[in-house]
Amino acid sequence: MNRKPIGIFDSGIGGLTVVKEIEKRLPFEDIVYFGDTARVPYGSKSDKIVKTFSLQNSLFLLKFDVKMIVVACNTASAVALDYLKRLFKIPITGVIEPGVISALNKTKIKKIGVIGTYATINKNAYGIHLKEKDKTSKVFSVACPLFVPLAEENLVEDEFVDLIVKKYLAQLKYKDIDTLILGCTHYPILKKPIKKYVDNKVELVDSAEETAKEVERILSENGIKNDKNTKGRTDFFVSDIPHHFKDMGNRFLGREIETVIPVHPDESDSYFI
Ligand code: DGL
C-alpha cells in the first residue's frame, strides 16, 4: 500500500501549488496529478456539474491505484468532498479544512476574511468549518471571480490589477479582519497586490502548505507513508493542453514540468461521459 502513488486533482493548473508543497514535504512519494484543463473553471458552475466532474476525476486517478486522493481545488472541495468521501474507501482530503486550521492558528481577534470563487463562497464551506471549530469566530466572505484569469495570465504588477483587487476587497477593508484566507488555488499568485491593498497587519492564509501537512498526517496515521528513500516521481495528466500551459504550470509548480500527458475521451472509459 505504501508504495502506491498519491492522486491529486484540480479543475486545472491551480492545484499545482498544492503539488509543490506535497513534493517539498513528502519527497519520497509518487504523485499522479490530473488537471481538468478542458473544463476549467469549476468556480462558476453548478453543484451538480462540479460533483460529476469530481467523480470522473477521482475515477481517473483510481485507475493508477492511488492510496489517497487530494482534492486540490477549493471549489471541488466545497461542493464535492463529502460526496466523494461517501463513495470511496481510501482517504480523501480537500484544501478547506487545512486552510481553516491555519487561519484559526493565525488569527488573534477571530475576524477572518475569505475570498474564493462564486461556488466556494456561495457554499459558505469556509464559514461553516470555521464556525464548527470556533463558534466565536466572525467570517466575512467575498467572491473574486476575476482573480483566476489574472493569475493565469500572470498579471500581478499592472495598475488595473490594483483596481480589481480594490473592487473586491473594499468590502473587507472596514471589517477589521486580521486574517484573510486565499480560498482558491490561483490566489497565492496574487499575494503581492492583495497584500499591498489589505492592512499590513492582515495575515494571508495559503492552504497549500497546510494541506501538505494534512496529507502527511493522514499517511502516517494510516501507516501508508512511502518507506523508500529515493525521490518520488510526479506524473501530470490534463484534459487539454491550453496555450501557455507550460509557462503557467511552471509558475504554479515552482519548477519545470517535464512531461504532460493529455487524456482524451477515447482513452478513458470513465472520462467525459
Ligand atoms: N481551482 C479552482 C478553485 O480553487 C479555481 C479555478 C476554477 O474556478 O476552477 O476554486
XYZ file of C-alpha atoms and ligand atoms in Angstrom:
283
model
C 0.000 0.000 0.000
C 2.701 2.496 0.954
C 4.421 2.282 -2.451
C 1.243 3.362 -4.232
C 1.027 6.940 -5.540
C -0.979 9.828 -4.116
C -3.697 11.041 -6.514
C -4.294 14.785 -6.765
C -6.819 16.603 -8.918
C -7.843 20.160 -9.636
C -10.078 21.905 -12.134
C -6.914 22.956 -13.962
C -3.431 24.060 -13.070
C -4.075 25.814 -9.730
C -3.678 22.536 -7.836
C -0.022 22.542 -8.826
C 0.520 24.925 -5.883
C -0.562 22.003 -3.682
C 1.646 19.522 -5.582
C 4.581 21.868 -4.976
C 4.072 21.756 -1.202
C 3.481 17.984 -1.124
C 6.641 17.355 -3.153
C 8.551 19.557 -0.703
C 7.154 17.909 2.415
C 6.965 14.304 1.178
C 9.802 13.951 -1.358
C 9.684 10.139 -1.467
C 6.040 9.938 -2.507
C 4.956 9.249 -6.074
C 2.167 11.522 -7.301
C -0.365 11.334 -10.116
C -1.819 14.767 -10.899
C -4.872 15.349 -13.011
C -5.819 18.874 -14.133
C -9.187 19.222 -15.829
C -7.936 21.989 -18.111
C -10.600 21.290 -20.759
C -13.451 22.059 -18.371
C -11.972 24.726 -16.090
C -13.346 26.909 -14.486
C -15.404 24.988 -11.942
C -15.952 28.121 -9.851
C -18.877 29.402 -11.896
C -20.547 26.015 -12.473
C -23.458 24.355 -10.669
C -23.004 21.902 -7.781
C -24.321 19.068 -9.919
C -21.693 19.565 -12.612
C -18.831 20.073 -10.139
C -19.819 16.808 -8.386
C -19.978 14.919 -11.701
C -16.587 16.234 -12.818
C -15.057 15.488 -9.403
C -16.330 11.923 -9.536
C -14.917 11.430 -13.023
C -11.566 12.895 -11.975
C -11.430 10.564 -8.964
C -12.268 7.528 -11.120
C -9.469 8.517 -13.459
C -6.979 8.686 -10.556
C -8.183 5.362 -9.174
C -7.002 3.699 -12.380
C -3.483 4.308 -11.010
C -4.405 2.504 -7.795
C -3.756 5.626 -5.747
C -3.604 5.210 -1.947
C -5.346 8.511 -1.245
C -6.922 11.407 -3.136
C -6.243 15.084 -2.560
C -8.933 17.391 -3.920
C -6.570 20.295 -4.626
C -9.353 22.618 -5.723
C -11.311 24.829 -3.347
C -14.456 24.705 -5.465
C -14.460 20.901 -5.732
C -13.608 20.657 -2.001
C -16.501 22.960 -1.111
C -19.018 21.200 -3.323
C -17.974 17.558 -3.742
C -15.676 16.439 -0.899
C -18.368 14.843 1.293
C -19.901 13.202 -1.764
C -16.548 11.634 -2.755
C -15.811 10.550 0.826
C -19.105 8.674 0.896
C -18.283 6.866 -2.364
C -14.708 5.714 -1.828
C -12.910 3.832 0.932
C -9.434 5.335 0.539
C -8.650 8.543 2.487
C -9.738 11.715 0.684
C -8.853 15.216 1.808
C -9.596 18.667 0.448
C -7.999 22.085 0.896
C -10.657 23.786 3.019
C -10.194 22.157 6.406
C -6.397 22.699 6.365
C -6.958 26.373 5.441
C -9.410 26.753 8.311
C -6.959 25.268 10.827
C -4.214 27.557 9.623
C -6.476 30.645 9.815
C -7.567 29.840 13.359
C -3.925 29.413 14.384
C -3.070 32.802 12.918
C -5.997 34.998 13.959
C -5.778 36.903 17.226
C -9.117 38.714 17.099
C -11.071 35.933 15.355
C -12.198 38.121 12.485
C -11.418 36.230 9.311
C -11.944 37.157 5.668
C -12.394 34.509 2.980
C -12.048 35.040 -0.763
C -12.800 32.411 -3.405
C -14.822 31.541 -6.492
C -18.597 32.036 -6.673
C -19.175 28.327 -5.959
C -16.902 28.247 -2.890
C -18.331 31.442 -1.431
C -21.968 30.515 -2.164
C -21.443 27.166 -0.444
C -20.037 29.010 2.602
C -17.780 26.000 3.121
C -15.091 28.021 4.919
C -17.658 29.818 7.064
C -19.280 26.553 8.159
C -15.948 24.901 9.027
C -14.650 27.981 10.843
C -17.808 28.218 12.959
C -17.702 24.477 13.660
C -14.175 24.763 15.036
C -14.663 28.094 16.799
C -18.165 29.402 17.368
C -16.909 32.834 18.332
C -15.126 33.458 15.023
C -16.570 36.058 12.658
C -16.309 35.335 8.948
C -16.599 37.764 6.031
C -16.643 36.230 2.538
C -16.258 37.734 -0.918
C -16.217 36.051 -4.348
C -13.408 37.365 -6.586
C -14.016 35.660 -9.958
C -11.612 37.837 -11.976
C -8.629 36.764 -9.892
C -8.429 33.393 -11.684
C -7.732 34.742 -15.210
C -5.389 37.386 -13.769
C -3.308 34.689 -12.080
C -3.289 32.528 -15.201
C -2.099 35.468 -17.300
C 0.470 36.333 -14.625
C -0.980 39.856 -14.406
C 0.256 40.804 -10.993
C 2.094 44.107 -11.257
C -0.221 46.102 -13.576
C -2.171 49.098 -12.269
C -5.549 47.692 -13.272
C -4.871 44.675 -11.061
C -4.752 47.022 -8.069
C -8.131 48.420 -9.142
C -9.681 44.961 -9.433
C -8.261 43.971 -6.046
C -9.764 47.160 -4.589
C -13.137 46.499 -6.250
C -13.458 43.139 -4.487
C -11.638 43.711 -1.229
C -13.045 47.160 -0.375
C -15.913 45.280 1.311
C -13.438 43.701 3.714
C -11.419 46.823 4.393
C -13.602 48.093 7.227
C -14.449 44.726 8.768
C -11.280 44.893 10.825
C -10.127 41.377 9.855
C -6.637 40.243 10.862
C -6.553 37.097 8.683
C -7.529 36.528 5.067
C -7.927 33.036 3.611
C -6.951 32.769 -0.048
C -9.719 30.253 -0.722
C -8.832 29.465 -4.311
C -5.827 27.642 -5.727
C -4.968 30.570 -8.034
C -4.938 33.360 -5.481
C -1.466 32.711 -3.979
C -0.112 34.020 -7.318
C -1.774 37.372 -6.477
C -0.404 37.583 -2.932
C 1.580 40.710 -3.735
C -1.265 43.023 -4.910
C -3.605 41.581 -2.259
C -1.054 42.219 0.480
C -0.498 45.729 -0.866
C -4.209 46.555 -0.574
C -5.191 44.992 2.753
C -3.993 46.371 6.038
C -0.405 45.480 6.876
C -1.467 43.535 9.926
C -3.681 41.169 7.883
C -2.089 37.726 7.564
C -2.742 35.797 4.360
C -3.537 32.071 4.570
C -2.456 29.898 1.676
C -3.903 26.439 2.276
C -1.414 24.566 0.059
C 1.194 24.308 2.817
C -1.344 23.248 5.411
C -2.814 20.670 3.018
C 0.618 19.071 2.611
C 0.849 18.750 6.402
C -2.603 17.149 6.476
C -1.590 14.672 3.749
C 1.473 13.695 5.805
C -0.710 13.269 8.884
C -3.170 11.014 7.007
C -0.385 8.879 5.523
C 1.302 8.437 8.905
C -1.963 7.723 10.719
C -2.873 5.031 8.179
C 0.676 3.606 8.069
C 0.884 4.211 4.312
C 3.763 6.684 4.070
C 6.197 5.623 1.361
C 9.111 3.828 3.010
C 11.547 4.048 0.094
C 14.192 6.744 0.314
C 14.592 7.669 -3.289
C 12.976 10.723 -4.815
C 9.394 10.157 -5.900
C 8.075 10.909 -9.374
C 5.113 13.035 -10.346
C 3.103 12.270 -13.473
C 0.974 15.034 -14.925
C -2.242 14.402 -16.837
C -4.544 17.075 -18.255
C -7.755 17.007 -20.267
C -6.422 19.694 -22.623
C -3.137 21.477 -23.220
C -4.163 25.125 -23.455
C -1.972 27.939 -24.769
C 0.907 28.875 -22.448
C 0.269 25.726 -20.400
C 3.965 25.114 -19.705
C 4.627 28.707 -18.596
C 1.598 28.739 -16.336
C 2.292 25.282 -14.971
C 5.945 26.033 -14.220
C 4.913 29.183 -12.374
C 2.298 27.424 -10.242
C 4.537 24.415 -9.574
C 7.686 26.433 -8.970
C 9.771 24.143 -11.169
C 9.871 22.856 -14.719
C 7.130 20.370 -15.661
C 8.874 17.800 -17.830
C 6.076 15.826 -19.418
C 2.353 16.439 -19.532
C 0.090 13.740 -20.869
C -3.210 14.826 -22.422
C -6.047 12.441 -21.655
C -8.534 12.239 -24.475
C -12.063 10.991 -24.044
C -11.465 7.918 -26.159
C -8.519 6.864 -23.994
C -10.576 6.749 -20.844
C -13.831 4.891 -20.392
C -14.787 6.793 -17.255
C -13.932 10.206 -18.560
C -16.168 12.641 -20.448
C -19.280 10.516 -20.016
N -9.322 25.527 -8.735
C -10.399 26.467 -8.517
C -10.541 26.731 -7.019
O -9.618 26.536 -6.246
C -10.171 27.771 -9.239
C -10.398 27.688 -10.726
C -11.815 27.284 -11.087
O -12.751 28.100 -10.963
O -11.978 26.140 -11.484
O -11.582 27.140 -6.582
